[in-house]
Amino acid sequence: MPGAITVQVTGLKELEKKMIALGPKIGRKALKGALVAGAKIIKKEAQILAPIKTGRLRRAMYIKTMSKPNPFKENVIFGVRHGRKMMKKNLDAYYWTFLEFGTKFITKISFIQTAFQNKKEQALEKFKEILAKKISQLVRENV
């Protein structure tokens, strides 16, 4: 994916210890929910900053989770739908890269990068909050 941004959260040793104590299934559940909550903040900001002509670009933005073999590592992907299959659903926003990165004829707008820069701190705080909340909730349910 062009211009992929990778964020690695470190320094959450207490939460990491709690997740390991919970076990892989429960830890993954908590981690996934927290990552999606943080990603939603960035997605919402990107939708606000995206140029509007038909609204297709805003509707085509999505968040997807991908599990890794390690139960304490998760991937969350924020992307924009495009391609032939999405044409049928009126979600083919193939032109998003032209707007985000610019071309010879189109000045770049960088709405996704700007959304990330604007909301990364807020998304991290939301991630921490939701992760702590989910861990305590799952501990109560499994005790």
mmCIF file of C-alpha atoms in Angstrom:
data_model
loop_
_atom_site.group_PDB
_atom_site.id
_atom_site.type_symbol
_atom_site.label_atom_id
_atom_site.label_comp_id
_atom_site.label_asym_id
_atom_site.label_seq_id
_atom_site.Cartn_x
_atom_site.Cartn_y
_atom_site.Cartn_z
ATOM 1 C CA MET A 1 0.000 0.000 0.000
ATOM 2 C CA PRO A 2 1.506 3.347 -0.924
ATOM 3 C CA GLY A 3 2.490 5.488 2.018
ATOM 4 C CA ALA A 4 1.723 2.878 4.682
ATOM 5 C CA ILE A 5 2.154 4.185 8.218
ATOM 6 C CA THR A 6 3.176 1.742 10.929
ATOM 7 C CA VAL A 7 2.673 2.599 14.573
ATOM 8 C CA GLN A 8 4.155 0.490 17.356
ATOM 9 C CA VAL A 9 2.905 1.153 20.871
ATOM 10 C CA THR A 10 5.461 0.448 23.603
ATOM 11 C CA GLY A 11 5.739 1.287 27.278
ATOM 12 C CA LEU A 12 2.514 -0.328 28.377
ATOM 13 C CA LYS A 13 4.205 -2.982 30.528
ATOM 14 C CA GLU A 14 1.434 -3.231 33.140
ATOM 15 C CA LEU A 15 -1.235 -3.823 30.507
ATOM 16 C CA GLU A 16 1.014 -6.289 28.703
ATOM 17 C CA LYS A 17 1.464 -8.316 31.916
ATOM 18 C CA LYS A 18 -2.305 -8.343 32.495
ATOM 19 C CA MET A 19 -2.921 -9.500 28.914
ATOM 20 C CA ILE A 20 -0.428 -12.348 29.254
ATOM 21 C CA ALA A 21 -2.079 -13.376 32.517
ATOM 22 C CA LEU A 22 -5.479 -13.438 30.801
ATOM 23 C CA GLY A 23 -4.342 -15.832 28.132
ATOM 24 C CA PRO A 24 -4.111 -15.547 24.356
ATOM 25 C CA LYS A 25 -7.811 -15.706 23.463
ATOM 26 C CA ILE A 26 -8.927 -13.044 25.910
ATOM 27 C CA GLY A 27 -5.844 -10.881 25.359
ATOM 28 C CA ARG A 28 -6.425 -10.842 21.601
ATOM 29 C CA LYS A 29 -10.063 -9.862 22.091
ATOM 30 C CA ALA A 30 -9.109 -6.901 24.279
ATOM 31 C CA LEU A 31 -6.305 -5.809 21.966
ATOM 32 C CA LYS A 32 -8.444 -5.965 18.844
ATOM 33 C CA GLY A 33 -11.238 -3.885 20.378
ATOM 34 C CA ALA A 34 -8.811 -1.225 21.590
ATOM 35 C CA LEU A 35 -7.024 -0.970 18.238
ATOM 36 C CA VAL A 36 -10.284 -0.589 16.343
ATOM 37 C CA ALA A 37 -11.442 2.142 18.753
ATOM 38 C CA GLY A 38 -8.239 4.115 18.112
ATOM 39 C CA ALA A 39 -8.448 3.582 14.357
ATOM 40 C CA LYS A 40 -12.056 4.846 14.286
ATOM 41 C CA ILE A 41 -10.896 8.242 15.551
ATOM 42 C CA ILE A 42 -8.437 8.576 12.675
ATOM 43 C CA LYS A 43 -10.998 7.275 10.165
ATOM 44 C CA LYS A 44 -13.577 9.818 11.307
ATOM 45 C CA GLU A 45 -11.052 12.655 10.944
ATOM 46 C CA ALA A 46 -10.050 11.427 7.473
ATOM 47 C CA GLN A 47 -13.708 11.380 6.443
ATOM 48 C CA ILE A 48 -14.079 14.973 7.615
ATOM 49 C CA LEU A 49 -10.952 16.112 5.750
ATOM 50 C CA ALA A 50 -11.695 14.171 2.547
ATOM 51 C CA PRO A 51 -12.929 16.284 -0.354
ATOM 52 C CA ILE A 52 -16.631 15.882 -1.111
ATOM 53 C CA LYS A 53 -17.987 15.652 -4.596
ATOM 54 C CA THR A 54 -20.208 12.585 -4.496
ATOM 55 C CA GLY A 55 -19.461 11.242 -0.988
ATOM 56 C CA ARG A 56 -18.090 8.004 -2.438
ATOM 57 C CA LEU A 57 -14.610 8.548 -1.020
ATOM 58 C CA ARG A 58 -15.953 8.942 2.516
ATOM 59 C CA ARG A 59 -18.136 5.843 2.204
ATOM 60 C CA ALA A 60 -15.239 3.815 0.783
ATOM 61 C CA MET A 61 -13.027 4.229 3.876
ATOM 62 C CA TYR A 62 -12.834 1.138 6.078
ATOM 63 C CA ILE A 63 -11.079 -0.444 9.055
ATOM 64 C CA LYS A 64 -10.028 -4.093 8.958
ATOM 65 C CA THR A 65 -8.372 -6.267 11.597
ATOM 66 C CA MET A 66 -5.859 -8.962 10.804
ATOM 67 C CA SER A 67 -4.676 -11.439 13.427
ATOM 68 C CA LYS A 68 -1.083 -12.574 13.582
ATOM 69 C CA PRO A 69 0.135 -15.968 14.785
ATOM 70 C CA ASN A 70 1.343 -14.322 17.996
ATOM 71 C CA PRO A 71 -1.750 -13.875 20.195
ATOM 72 C CA PHE A 72 -0.456 -10.577 21.576
ATOM 73 C CA LYS A 73 0.102 -8.883 18.218
ATOM 74 C CA GLU A 74 -2.654 -7.503 16.027
ATOM 75 C CA ASN A 75 -2.842 -5.470 12.829
ATOM 76 C CA VAL A 76 -5.483 -2.900 12.074
ATOM 77 C CA ILE A 77 -5.690 -1.586 8.543
ATOM 78 C CA PHE A 78 -7.338 1.667 7.589
ATOM 79 C CA GLY A 79 -7.913 1.769 3.862
ATOM 80 C CA VAL A 80 -10.018 2.996 0.990
ATOM 81 C CA ARG A 81 -12.004 0.505 -1.073
ATOM 82 C CA HIS A 82 -11.329 0.442 -4.774
ATOM 83 C CA GLY A 83 -11.498 -1.971 -7.681
ATOM 84 C CA ARG A 84 -13.949 -3.684 -9.953
ATOM 85 C CA LYS A 85 -15.854 -5.484 -7.172
ATOM 86 C CA MET A 86 -16.476 -2.199 -5.375
ATOM 87 C CA MET A 87 -17.848 -0.581 -8.548
ATOM 88 C CA LYS A 88 -21.051 -2.594 -8.166
ATOM 89 C CA LYS A 89 -21.540 -1.260 -4.629
ATOM 90 C CA ASN A 90 -20.717 2.322 -5.642
ATOM 91 C CA LEU A 91 -17.629 2.226 -3.385
ATOM 92 C CA ASP A 92 -14.902 2.359 -6.039
ATOM 93 C CA ALA A 93 -12.782 5.299 -4.900
ATOM 94 C CA TYR A 94 -9.824 4.431 -7.160
ATOM 95 C CA TYR A 95 -8.864 8.097 -7.303
ATOM 96 C CA TRP A 96 -8.013 8.390 -3.594
ATOM 97 C CA THR A 97 -4.270 7.970 -4.286
ATOM 98 C CA PHE A 98 -4.391 10.840 -6.780
ATOM 99 C CA LEU A 99 -5.868 13.087 -4.088
ATOM 100 C CA GLU A 100 -3.664 11.847 -1.250
ATOM 101 C CA PHE A 101 -0.310 11.882 -3.058
ATOM 102 C CA GLY A 102 -1.014 14.167 -6.038
ATOM 103 C CA THR A 103 -0.161 13.728 -9.706
ATOM 104 C CA LYS A 104 1.320 15.847 -12.427
ATOM 105 C CA PHE A 105 -2.071 17.501 -12.882
ATOM 106 C CA ILE A 106 -3.648 17.199 -9.412
ATOM 107 C CA THR A 107 -2.329 18.985 -6.360
ATOM 108 C CA LYS A 108 -2.066 16.645 -3.374
ATOM 109 C CA ILE A 109 -4.508 17.073 -0.516
ATOM 110 C CA SER A 110 -3.053 14.482 1.933
ATOM 111 C CA PHE A 111 -6.264 14.074 3.919
ATOM 112 C CA ILE A 112 -5.277 10.676 5.394
ATOM 113 C CA GLN A 113 -1.792 11.732 6.498
ATOM 114 C CA THR A 114 -3.198 14.950 7.934
ATOM 115 C CA ALA A 115 -5.907 13.017 9.794
ATOM 116 C CA PHE A 116 -3.270 10.740 11.288
ATOM 117 C CA GLN A 117 -1.067 13.651 12.358
ATOM 118 C CA ASN A 118 -4.038 15.533 13.845
ATOM 119 C CA LYS A 119 -5.513 12.644 15.814
ATOM 120 C CA LYS A 120 -2.647 10.246 16.636
ATOM 121 C CA GLU A 121 -2.387 11.372 20.280
ATOM 122 C CA GLN A 122 -6.150 11.177 20.793
ATOM 123 C CA ALA A 123 -6.241 7.736 19.134
ATOM 124 C CA LEU A 124 -3.446 6.487 21.409
ATOM 125 C CA GLU A 125 -5.270 7.729 24.502
ATOM 126 C CA LYS A 126 -8.469 6.026 23.337
ATOM 127 C CA PHE A 127 -6.488 2.824 22.693
ATOM 128 C CA LYS A 128 -5.080 2.853 26.236
ATOM 129 C CA GLU A 129 -8.478 3.631 27.766
ATOM 130 C CA ILE A 130 -10.360 0.922 25.876
ATOM 131 C CA LEU A 131 -7.620 -1.677 26.405
ATOM 132 C CA ALA A 132 -7.642 -1.139 30.172
ATOM 133 C CA LYS A 133 -11.453 -1.185 30.225
ATOM 134 C CA LYS A 134 -11.666 -4.381 28.129
ATOM 135 C CA ILE A 135 -9.033 -6.165 30.193
ATOM 136 C CA SER A 136 -10.803 -5.395 33.477
ATOM 137 C CA GLN A 137 -14.164 -6.353 31.940
ATOM 138 C CA LEU A 138 -12.816 -9.678 30.642
ATOM 139 C CA VAL A 139 -11.127 -10.418 33.974
ATOM 140 C CA ARG A 140 -14.452 -9.878 35.790
ATOM 141 C CA GLU A 141 -16.255 -12.156 33.323
ATOM 142 C CA ASN A 142 -13.699 -14.970 33.618
ATOM 143 C CA VAL A 143 -13.263 -14.949 37.396
#
